[in-house]
Short mmCIF file of C-alpha atoms and ligand atoms in Angstrom, two decimals:
data_model
loop_
_atom_site.label_atom_id
_atom_site.label_comp_id
_atom_site.label_asym_id
_atom_site.label_seq_id
_atom_site.Cartn_x
_atom_site.Cartn_y
_atom_site.Cartn_z
CA UNK A 173 -42.13 24.78 0.08
CA UNK A 174 -41.83 21.18 0.66
CA UNK A 175 -42.92 19.59 4.18
CA UNK A 176 -39.27 19.70 5.43
CA UNK A 177 -38.54 22.21 8.09
CA UNK A 178 -35.32 23.80 6.77
CA UNK A 179 -33.98 25.26 10.06
CA UNK A 180 -30.89 27.21 8.44
CA UNK A 181 -31.17 30.56 10.06
CA UNK A 182 -28.49 33.31 9.91
CA UNK A 183 -28.05 33.27 13.56
CA UNK A 184 -28.56 30.20 16.14
CA UNK A 185 -27.51 29.36 19.60
CA UNK A 186 -26.74 25.82 19.47
CA UNK A 187 -26.33 23.56 22.65
CA UNK A 188 -23.98 20.54 21.99
CA UNK A 189 -23.53 18.03 24.61
CA UNK A 190 -20.88 15.42 24.75
CA UNK A 191 -18.70 17.71 22.40
CA UNK A 192 -15.31 16.54 23.87
CA UNK A 193 -15.98 12.89 23.43
CA UNK A 194 -15.53 11.00 19.84
CA UNK A 195 -18.51 11.74 17.90
CA UNK A 196 -19.27 15.11 19.54
CA UNK A 197 -16.02 16.57 18.78
CA UNK A 198 -16.34 15.99 15.33
CA UNK A 199 -20.07 17.32 15.41
CA UNK A 200 -18.71 20.69 17.13
CA UNK A 201 -16.00 20.93 14.61
CA UNK A 202 -18.12 20.82 11.68
CA UNK A 203 -20.88 23.28 13.03
CA UNK A 204 -18.43 25.74 14.44
CA UNK A 205 -16.45 25.52 10.83
CA UNK A 206 -19.37 25.26 8.43
CA UNK A 207 -21.93 27.80 10.11
CA UNK A 208 -19.73 30.85 11.32
CA UNK A 209 -22.84 32.76 12.03
CA UNK A 210 -24.15 30.10 14.47
CA UNK A 211 -22.89 30.43 18.31
CA UNK A 212 -22.08 26.72 19.24
CA UNK A 213 -22.24 26.12 23.08
CA UNK A 214 -20.38 22.92 24.04
CA UNK A 215 -21.42 21.13 27.45
CA UNK A 216 -19.17 18.29 28.44
CA UNK A 217 -18.33 16.89 32.09
CA UNK A 218 -14.79 15.69 30.56
CA UNK A 219 -15.62 12.14 31.71
CA UNK A 220 -12.62 9.69 31.21
CA UNK A 221 -13.81 9.62 27.50
CA UNK A 222 -14.08 13.46 27.01
CA UNK A 223 -10.80 15.03 26.31
CA UNK A 224 -10.51 18.98 25.68
CA UNK A 225 -7.80 18.50 23.22
CA UNK A 226 -10.32 16.78 20.76
CA UNK A 227 -11.74 20.44 20.41
CA UNK A 228 -8.34 22.15 20.00
CA UNK A 229 -8.75 23.23 16.53
CA UNK A 230 -11.95 25.32 17.35
CA UNK A 231 -11.69 25.71 21.04
CA UNK A 232 -10.98 29.43 21.07
CA UNK A 233 -13.18 30.36 18.01
CA UNK A 234 -15.32 33.53 18.38
CA UNK A 235 -18.40 31.41 17.78
CA UNK A 236 -17.79 28.57 20.15
CA UNK A 237 -18.02 28.56 23.88
CA UNK A 238 -16.79 25.38 25.88
CA UNK A 239 -18.69 24.69 29.33
CA UNK A 240 -17.20 22.10 31.76
CA UNK A 241 -20.20 20.59 33.47
CA UNK A 242 -22.76 17.87 33.95
CA UNK A 243 -26.08 17.37 32.03
CA UNK A 244 -27.66 16.11 34.98
CA UNK A 245 -27.00 19.56 36.73
CA UNK A 246 -30.27 20.94 36.59
CA UNK A 247 -29.48 24.48 37.52
CA UNK A 248 -26.50 24.74 35.01
CA UNK A 249 -28.47 23.34 32.19
CA UNK A 250 -31.38 25.93 32.95
CA UNK A 251 -28.68 28.81 33.07
CA UNK A 252 -27.12 27.73 29.84
CA UNK A 253 -30.73 27.84 28.18
CA UNK A 254 -31.28 31.17 29.41
CA UNK A 255 -27.89 32.98 29.42
CA UNK A 256 -27.07 31.69 25.60
CA UNK A 257 -30.70 31.95 24.27
CA UNK A 258 -30.50 28.43 23.11
CA UNK A 259 -32.65 27.65 20.13
CA UNK A 260 -31.19 24.34 19.26
CA UNK A 261 -29.77 21.01 20.88
CA UNK A 262 -27.68 18.22 19.71
CA UNK A 263 -27.61 15.94 22.39
CA UNK A 264 -24.61 13.16 22.37
CA UNK A 265 -23.61 13.39 25.95
CA UNK A 266 -23.87 9.69 27.31
CA UNK A 267 -21.92 6.97 28.93
CA UNK A 268 -21.63 4.57 25.77
CA UNK A 269 -19.51 1.70 26.52
CA UNK A 270 -21.66 -1.50 26.66
CA UNK A 271 -19.04 -3.53 29.01
CA UNK A 272 -19.08 -0.61 31.61
CA UNK A 273 -22.82 -0.65 31.44
CA UNK A 274 -22.59 -4.31 32.39
CA UNK A 275 -20.40 -3.51 35.48
CA UNK A 276 -22.21 -0.31 36.49
CA UNK A 277 -25.73 -0.09 35.17
CA UNK A 278 -27.05 2.55 37.64
CA UNK A 279 -24.41 4.93 36.44
CA UNK A 280 -25.80 4.40 32.82
CA UNK A 281 -29.34 4.79 34.00
CA UNK A 282 -28.73 8.10 35.96
CA UNK A 283 -26.34 9.70 33.29
CA UNK A 284 -28.22 8.72 30.04
CA UNK A 285 -31.79 8.86 31.18
CA UNK A 286 -31.91 11.68 33.90
CA UNK A 287 -29.29 13.52 31.74
CA UNK A 288 -31.77 13.64 28.93
CA UNK A 289 -34.62 14.24 30.95
CA UNK A 290 -32.92 17.32 32.58
CA UNK A 291 -32.31 18.76 28.93
CA UNK A 292 -35.70 18.07 28.09
CA UNK A 293 -37.10 19.89 30.96
CA UNK A 294 -34.77 22.88 30.49
CA UNK A 295 -35.64 23.01 26.82
CA UNK A 296 -39.53 22.78 27.54
CA UNK A 297 -39.22 25.43 30.14
CA UNK A 298 -36.84 28.03 28.21
CA UNK A 299 -39.09 27.60 25.00
CA UNK A 300 -42.36 27.67 27.07
CA UNK A 301 -44.41 26.64 24.09
CA UNK A 302 -42.81 28.93 21.54
CA UNK A 303 -41.23 26.45 19.30
CA UNK A 304 -40.85 28.36 16.00
CA UNK A 305 -37.44 27.58 14.52
CA UNK A 306 -36.31 25.23 17.75
CA UNK A 307 -35.13 22.02 17.87
CA UNK A 308 -34.10 19.07 20.17
CA UNK A 309 -31.80 16.53 18.44
CA UNK A 310 -31.21 13.50 20.30
CA UNK A 311 -28.47 11.24 18.89
CA UNK A 312 -29.14 7.43 19.60
CA UNK A 313 -27.97 4.27 18.64
CA UNK A 314 -29.47 1.06 16.71
CA UNK A 315 -28.40 -1.01 19.74
CA UNK A 316 -31.90 0.04 21.15
CA UNK A 317 -33.51 -2.25 18.45
CA UNK A 318 -31.76 -5.52 19.85
CA UNK A 319 -30.15 -7.95 17.64
CA UNK A 320 -30.78 -9.57 14.07
CA UNK A 321 -30.17 -12.95 12.92
CA UNK A 322 -27.01 -13.52 10.99
CA UNK A 323 -28.95 -14.56 7.94
CA UNK A 324 -30.85 -11.42 7.25
CA UNK A 325 -33.18 -8.50 7.89
CA UNK A 326 -32.47 -4.88 8.73
CA UNK A 327 -33.68 -2.31 11.50
CA UNK A 328 -35.89 0.15 10.34
CA UNK A 329 -37.46 3.28 12.11
CA UNK A 330 -40.32 1.04 12.96
CA UNK A 331 -38.33 -1.94 14.46
CA UNK A 332 -39.54 -2.88 17.90
CA UNK A 333 -37.47 -1.87 20.76
CA UNK A 334 -35.73 -4.72 22.21
CA UNK A 335 -32.61 -3.50 24.18
CA UNK A 336 -30.23 -6.19 25.75
CA UNK A 337 -27.58 -4.39 27.49
CA UNK A 338 -27.88 -1.87 30.35
CA UNK A 339 -26.32 0.62 27.81
CA UNK A 340 -28.84 0.22 25.11
CA UNK A 341 -31.70 -0.03 27.65
CA UNK A 342 -30.76 3.32 28.99
CA UNK A 343 -30.59 4.81 25.32
CA UNK A 344 -33.85 3.17 24.61
CA UNK A 345 -35.49 4.70 27.64
CA UNK A 346 -34.05 8.26 26.97
CA UNK A 347 -35.60 7.65 23.44
CA UNK A 348 -38.83 7.00 24.74
CA UNK A 349 -38.84 10.03 26.99
CA UNK A 350 -37.74 12.40 23.94
CA UNK A 351 -40.61 11.01 21.91
CA UNK A 352 -43.02 11.49 25.08
CA UNK A 353 -41.99 15.13 25.19
CA UNK A 354 -43.05 15.48 21.50
CA UNK A 355 -46.22 13.54 21.74
CA UNK A 356 -47.15 15.41 25.16
CA UNK A 357 -45.62 18.77 25.09
CA UNK A 358 -45.17 19.22 21.25
CA UNK A 359 -41.50 19.65 22.09
CA UNK A 360 -39.76 20.04 18.49
CA UNK A 361 -37.64 16.86 18.78
CA UNK A 362 -35.89 14.61 16.03
CA UNK A 363 -34.18 11.42 17.14
CA UNK A 364 -31.37 9.78 15.10
CA UNK A 365 -30.48 5.85 15.57
CA UNK A 366 -26.79 5.19 14.13
CA UNK A 367 -24.86 2.18 13.74
CA UNK A 368 -21.25 1.63 14.89
CA UNK A 369 -18.96 4.54 14.13
CA UNK A 370 -15.30 4.56 13.74
CA UNK A 371 -12.65 7.00 12.77
CA UNK A 372 -10.41 9.65 14.86
CA UNK A 373 -10.50 10.51 18.47
CA UNK A 374 -12.33 7.29 19.69
CA UNK A 375 -11.57 6.49 23.20
CA UNK A 376 -9.07 3.47 22.96
CA UNK A 377 -11.35 0.98 24.76
CA UNK A 378 -13.55 0.51 21.79
CA UNK A 379 -12.72 -2.44 19.43
CA UNK A 380 -11.02 -0.42 16.66
CA UNK A 381 -8.84 1.99 18.66
CA UNK A 382 -8.04 -0.56 21.30
CA UNK A 383 -6.83 -3.40 18.93
CA UNK A 384 -4.67 -0.83 16.88
CA UNK A 385 -3.04 -0.27 20.18
CA UNK A 386 -2.52 -3.95 20.74
CA UNK A 387 -1.40 -4.70 17.34
CA UNK A 388 1.32 -1.99 17.64
CA UNK A 389 2.48 -3.33 20.76
CA UNK A 390 2.04 -7.04 19.92
CA UNK A 391 -0.33 -7.36 22.86
CA UNK A 392 -3.16 -10.07 22.65
CA UNK A 393 -6.29 -9.22 20.64
CA UNK A 394 -9.15 -10.59 22.71
CA UNK A 395 -12.20 -11.39 20.41
CA UNK A 396 -15.44 -12.26 22.27
CA UNK A 397 -16.94 -15.74 21.41
CA UNK A 398 -16.29 -17.00 17.96
CA UNK A 399 -15.97 -13.55 16.42
CA UNK A 400 -19.19 -14.07 14.15
CA UNK A 401 -20.99 -11.05 15.59
CA UNK A 402 -21.82 -8.49 12.85
CA UNK A 403 -21.61 -4.84 13.18
CA UNK A 404 -22.75 -2.11 10.42
CA UNK A 405 -19.75 0.13 10.30
CA UNK A 406 -20.09 4.15 9.34
CA UNK A 407 -17.30 6.58 9.21
CA UNK A 408 -17.67 9.24 11.76
CA UNK A 409 -17.54 12.10 9.23
CA UNK A 410 -20.62 10.62 7.47
CA UNK A 411 -22.41 10.21 10.68
CA UNK A 412 -21.99 14.06 11.13
CA UNK A 413 -23.32 14.97 7.90
CA UNK A 414 -26.36 13.06 8.31
CA UNK A 415 -26.81 14.84 11.90
CA UNK A 416 -26.52 18.34 9.86
CA UNK A 417 -29.05 17.24 7.59
CA UNK A 418 -31.36 15.67 10.05
CA UNK A 419 -30.94 18.72 12.39
CA UNK A 420 -31.85 21.15 9.67
CA UNK A 421 -34.08 19.41 7.51
CA UNK A 422 -35.59 16.29 9.40
CA UNK A 423 -39.52 16.53 10.03
CA UNK A 424 -40.38 17.35 13.86
CA UNK A 425 -41.14 14.36 15.84
CA UNK A 426 -39.77 11.71 13.54
CA UNK A 427 -36.88 8.99 13.75
CA UNK A 428 -34.11 8.44 11.15
CA UNK A 429 -31.95 5.62 11.01
CA UNK A 430 -28.32 6.03 10.03
CA UNK A 431 -26.04 3.33 8.88
CA UNK A 432 -23.06 2.96 6.69
CA UNK A 433 -23.92 -0.50 4.95
CA UNK A 434 -20.65 -2.15 5.80
CA UNK A 435 -21.76 -5.19 7.44
CA UNK A 436 -18.64 -7.14 8.88
CA UNK A 437 -18.26 -9.90 11.36
CA UNK A 438 -15.93 -8.98 14.50
CA UNK A 439 -13.37 -11.36 13.09
CA UNK A 440 -13.52 -10.15 9.35
CA UNK A 441 -12.77 -6.76 10.76
CA UNK A 442 -10.12 -7.80 13.16
CA UNK A 443 -8.40 -9.35 10.22
CA UNK A 444 -8.67 -6.50 8.03
CA UNK A 445 -7.33 -4.26 10.84
CA UNK A 446 -4.17 -6.52 11.13
CA UNK A 447 -3.47 -6.24 7.42
CA UNK A 448 -4.00 -2.48 7.86
CA UNK A 449 -1.74 -1.99 10.52
CA UNK A 450 0.88 -4.52 9.72
CA UNK A 451 1.19 -2.66 6.29
CA UNK A 452 1.33 0.92 7.67
CA UNK A 453 4.03 -0.32 10.00
CA UNK A 454 5.98 -2.24 7.23
CA UNK A 455 5.60 -5.56 8.79
CA UNK A 456 5.28 -8.79 6.72
CA UNK A 457 1.45 -9.06 5.84
CA UNK A 458 -0.49 -10.91 8.53
CA UNK A 459 2.31 -10.92 10.99
CA UNK A 460 -0.02 -10.13 13.71
CA UNK A 461 -2.65 -12.74 13.05
CA UNK A 462 -1.38 -14.85 15.63
CA UNK A 463 -2.19 -12.19 18.40
CA UNK A 464 -5.95 -13.18 17.92
CA UNK A 465 -7.01 -14.98 21.11
CA UNK A 466 -10.72 -15.90 21.58
CA UNK A 467 -12.37 -15.08 25.07
CA UNK A 468 -15.64 -15.76 26.77
CA UNK A 469 -18.53 -14.05 24.89
CA UNK A 470 -20.01 -10.84 26.47
CA UNK A 471 -23.11 -11.39 28.44
CA UNK A 472 -26.22 -10.62 26.25
CA UNK A 473 -23.99 -9.99 23.26
CA UNK A 474 -26.17 -9.01 20.25
CA UNK A 475 -25.62 -11.12 17.26
CA UNK A 476 -25.98 -8.80 14.50
CA UNK A 477 -27.12 -5.29 13.65
CA UNK A 478 -27.81 -3.91 10.48
CA UNK A 479 -29.51 -0.53 9.48
CA UNK A 480 -32.05 0.29 6.78
CA UNK A 481 -31.22 3.88 6.14
CA UNK A 482 -33.34 4.46 2.97
CA UNK A 483 -35.81 6.86 4.71
CA UNK A 484 -32.85 9.12 5.12
CA UNK A 485 -31.34 8.48 1.90
CA UNK A 486 -34.78 8.87 0.15
CA UNK A 487 -36.26 11.77 1.70
CA UNK A 488 -33.00 13.87 2.66
CA UNK A 489 -30.62 12.98 0.19
CA UNK A 490 -27.82 11.70 2.45
CA UNK A 491 -25.76 8.77 1.64
CA UNK A 492 -22.15 7.71 3.18
CA UNK A 493 -19.26 8.87 1.16
CA UNK A 494 -16.06 7.41 2.65
CA UNK A 495 -15.18 3.72 1.54
CA UNK A 496 -14.67 1.22 4.58
CA UNK A 497 -11.10 0.56 3.47
CA UNK A 498 -10.07 4.22 2.94
CA UNK A 499 -11.83 5.09 6.29
CA UNK A 500 -9.95 2.37 8.08
CA UNK A 501 -6.70 3.43 6.64
CA UNK A 502 -7.07 7.05 7.74
CA UNK A 503 -8.09 5.87 11.12
CA UNK A 504 -5.25 3.88 11.43
CA UNK A 505 -2.76 6.24 10.31
CA UNK A 506 -4.32 8.89 12.96
CA UNK A 507 -3.74 6.42 15.90
CA UNK A 508 -0.21 5.86 14.60
CA UNK A 509 0.37 9.60 14.46
CA UNK A 510 -1.39 10.38 17.83
CA UNK A 511 0.39 8.20 20.06
CA UNK A 512 0.61 10.77 22.92
CA UNK A 513 -3.33 11.50 22.60
CA UNK A 514 -3.63 7.59 23.20
CA UNK A 515 -1.24 7.27 26.17
CA UNK A 516 -2.86 10.33 27.52
CA UNK A 517 -6.33 9.08 27.26
CA UNK A 518 -5.40 5.88 28.99
CA UNK A 519 -3.65 7.95 31.61
CA UNK A 520 -6.61 9.99 32.57
CA UNK A 521 -8.84 6.70 32.89
CA UNK A 522 -6.59 5.56 35.78
P1 NAD B 1883 -17.99 8.97 23.85
O1 NAD B 1883 -18.17 8.19 25.06
O2 NAD B 1883 -16.62 8.98 23.09
O3 NAD B 1883 -18.23 10.65 24.18
C1 NAD B 1883 -19.34 10.79 25.28
C2 NAD B 1883 -18.84 12.36 25.72
O4 NAD B 1883 -20.03 12.43 26.60
C3 NAD B 1883 -17.76 12.45 26.52
O5 NAD B 1883 -16.87 13.56 26.06
C4 NAD B 1883 -18.13 12.77 28.14
O6 NAD B 1883 -17.25 13.55 28.79
C5 NAD B 1883 -19.41 13.16 27.69
N1 NAD B 1883 -20.35 13.20 28.93
C6 NAD B 1883 -20.93 11.98 29.34
N2 NAD B 1883 -21.72 12.03 30.39
C7 NAD B 1883 -21.88 13.57 30.62
C8 NAD B 1883 -22.61 14.23 31.54
N3 NAD B 1883 -23.68 13.66 32.35
N4 NAD B 1883 -22.73 15.56 31.16
C9 NAD B 1883 -21.92 16.21 30.24
N5 NAD B 1883 -21.06 15.39 29.57
C10 NAD B 1883 -20.97 13.98 29.36
O7 NAD B 1883 -19.44 8.51 23.03
P2 NAD B 1883 -19.43 8.76 21.46
O8 NAD B 1883 -19.02 7.38 20.84
O9 NAD B 1883 -18.86 9.84 20.91
O10 NAD B 1883 -21.02 8.81 21.38
C11 NAD B 1883 -21.97 9.87 21.47
C12 NAD B 1883 -23.37 9.67 21.40
O11 NAD B 1883 -23.64 8.89 20.30
C13 NAD B 1883 -23.67 8.93 22.55
O12 NAD B 1883 -24.96 9.41 22.83
C14 NAD B 1883 -23.94 7.49 22.00
O13 NAD B 1883 -24.88 6.69 22.75
C15 NAD B 1883 -24.34 7.87 20.62
N6 NAD B 1883 -23.76 6.73 19.49
C16 NAD B 1883 -22.49 6.26 19.39
C17 NAD B 1883 -22.09 5.28 18.71
C18 NAD B 1883 -20.90 4.99 18.30
O14 NAD B 1883 -20.54 4.02 17.63
N7 NAD B 1883 -19.54 5.48 18.93
C19 NAD B 1883 -23.17 4.76 17.53
C20 NAD B 1883 -24.53 5.39 17.81
C21 NAD B 1883 -24.79 6.28 18.73
#
């Protein structure tokens, strides 16, 4: 038997927080469909970014229960642990938009830090030192590591924490609490820090879905600064497979970085997106390039993120499968086919 804790058991009761959001809905769908013997309990407060229709394919499956509620509600969270005998947690619920964190930092501190702490406390209380086959998986971001120079370097699991935005500071703080619960109480935790995701069902305030919306309607495409900031993009389905691996096989107390290995400057990405949307709409190639408008840079804008995911690749055998071109084409197609979802998402936020 290797050192890996392989936690696949015939029956598990897993709490997935933030399951009506972008990544969470893909995680819930994957676990409900792939593990019919597991009972998946989704907890989501259905904020502007959460949409119950994201779960429509699996909402009423017999191995799935949806609960509308807040992770900061201690009584509710404790009740869920006890009523459903929760033995595993995949924690994704968070306020996740950097620009919103700049205008409302307190909301991010309360939601992302106190919310995580509430879940950790509930797990500690419910599991009461009996940690066999239990797991608390905290899903975090590469933004906790700060920024890299344009000319090189990658974030590894031992990179220094140096968050620059209130969003990344709140995620960094929640990571520290998760690690502290492992080190202090031996809570069986794992943490994953992932690069930028893209794919179907992302709320249309983030760059890719927002710009698809604007290109279709011939609205301006506001690019921060000179557009030179670099991000490392990963298709959401590949992220979900990595989470499955780490949840079941990751070593307790450890951290795993997840990255797509597709580094693009924002302006390169926007140009690719324009080509893709114009081609799907049958417009002349590059017709929408003149929609690009450069706007004042975001405060504290990190220059470059790039993830070294060799630990996850070498030790757990994960690697991303989706090429960026194909993933982007699928994503664009999904948004063009789901205009009602987009309009409804925007209306819900008003
Ligand atoms: P999202 O904003 O699309 O979804 C977040 C979900 O959490 C929403 O459904 C929302 O209703 C729910 N939620 C928020 N606060 C809650 C609360 N207090 N109680 C219950 N539910 C609550 O976010 P996402 O992009 O899917 O990100 C999910 C997680 O993955 C986050 O923790 C984020 O930090 C992390 N992450 C995201 C990315 C990315 O590129 N999107 C990259 C790395 C890590």
